[in-house]
Amino acid sequence: MTSETQQLADELRQVVSAFVRNVRVATATARTSQHETLDLLDTHQALSIADLARLRGVKHQSMRLVINELEQQGMVLREKSPQLPSCTSSRYCVILVISLLFHQHTEADMHQLSHHT
C-alpha cells in the first residue's frame, strides 16, 4: 500500500468512526460493550475497571473508554466506597447509578422504619 493510499484509508476510518459515534449519540443507542458492562455492574454491584476489563476480556484502556462514556451519560459513578467489599481505600470502583440510588433509598427507608417502631 502506498503512503497516499494509507493516508486515505486512515482518513476514511476516522470519518466513518465519527459518523457512527454521531449516529449513536443522536439515536441514544448504547453500544454492545456498554450493555455488557452495565450487565456486569448490575450483577456485581461495584467493580474496578481492571475487574471489568478482565471479566469482559478486553484491555484496561478499552474498558476505561467505555466507563468514561457511561459516566458522561450518567449511568455509572466512580468512587471509593468502604461499604462495598470489592472497593478498597486504594482503588476506585465503578458503580451502576441505579444500584447506588436503590441502595441509598433502601438505607433511608430502613432508617425511617427504625424511628417509627
XYZ file of C-alpha atoms in Angstrom:
117
model
C 0.000 0.000 0.000
C 1.358 3.395 -0.911
C 1.578 6.156 1.637
C -1.166 8.047 -0.214
C -3.462 5.007 -0.060
C -2.636 4.510 3.621
C -3.406 8.149 4.375
C -6.710 7.905 2.506
C -7.611 4.710 4.414
C -6.788 6.398 7.741
C -8.913 9.426 6.895
C -11.806 7.211 5.799
C -11.586 5.216 9.060
C -11.706 8.441 11.083
C -14.688 9.808 9.159
C -16.632 6.550 9.483
C -15.853 6.342 13.226
C -17.010 9.925 13.761
C -20.174 9.244 11.761
C -21.011 6.117 13.783
C -20.400 7.975 17.075
C -22.667 10.832 15.966
C -25.443 8.429 14.950
C -25.206 6.638 18.306
C -25.404 9.932 20.178
C -28.296 11.207 18.049
C -30.285 7.990 18.493
C -29.217 7.380 22.119
C -28.043 3.917 21.135
C -25.906 2.134 23.697
C -23.164 0.014 22.239
C -22.905 -3.680 22.990
C -19.818 -3.025 25.111
C -21.865 -0.598 27.190
C -24.694 -3.116 27.610
C -22.305 -5.869 28.671
C -20.584 -3.545 31.136
C -23.895 -2.405 32.629
C -24.976 -6.047 32.974
C -21.773 -6.869 34.866
C -22.267 -3.904 37.184
C -25.879 -4.887 37.754
C -24.747 -8.379 38.759
C -21.730 -7.412 40.872
C -22.915 -4.018 42.232
C -19.414 -2.474 42.018
C -16.215 -3.436 40.227
C -12.900 -1.833 39.450
C -12.085 -1.022 35.845
C -9.429 -3.754 35.953
C -12.030 -6.300 37.121
C -14.494 -5.189 34.445
C -11.806 -5.458 31.760
C -10.827 -8.939 32.947
C -14.440 -10.158 33.048
C -15.161 -8.785 29.570
C -11.848 -9.962 28.134
C -10.756 -6.521 26.956
C -7.828 -4.242 27.661
C -7.929 -1.877 30.634
C -7.696 1.114 28.268
C -10.722 -0.050 26.276
C -12.758 -0.536 29.432
C -11.725 2.888 30.714
C -13.124 4.413 27.495
C -16.420 2.540 27.926
C -16.668 3.680 31.554
C -15.901 7.277 30.534
C -18.796 7.162 28.049
C -21.169 5.622 30.590
C -20.103 8.159 33.203
C -20.780 11.044 30.795
C -24.264 9.595 30.204
C -24.873 9.496 33.953
C -25.177 5.695 34.032
C -22.240 4.950 36.342
C -20.147 6.636 39.014
C -16.537 6.122 40.005
C -15.998 6.337 43.725
C -14.267 4.845 46.714
C -16.799 3.104 48.883
C -15.776 1.248 52.026
C -19.291 -0.256 52.282
C -18.722 -2.299 49.149
C -16.483 -5.365 49.531
C -14.868 -5.058 46.102
C -13.768 -1.463 46.775
C -10.732 -0.772 48.862
C -9.431 2.537 50.100
C -6.713 2.469 47.439
C -8.850 1.957 44.330
C -11.969 3.380 42.795
C -14.879 1.199 41.850
C -17.418 1.741 39.150
C -20.958 1.667 40.467
C -24.141 1.427 38.450
C -26.109 4.581 39.287
C -29.463 2.795 39.579
C -27.960 0.324 42.086
C -26.437 3.152 44.089
C -29.746 5.031 44.178
C -31.606 1.874 45.194
C -29.076 1.141 47.942
C -29.322 4.705 49.289
C -33.118 4.629 49.092
C -33.286 1.294 50.945
C -30.998 2.582 53.716
C -33.150 5.710 54.107
C -36.321 3.583 54.267
C -34.780 1.316 56.909
C -33.720 4.360 58.940
C -37.247 5.780 58.755
C -38.782 2.449 59.756
C -36.490 2.106 62.753
C -37.641 5.507 64.049
C -41.327 4.627 63.666
C -41.158 1.455 65.758
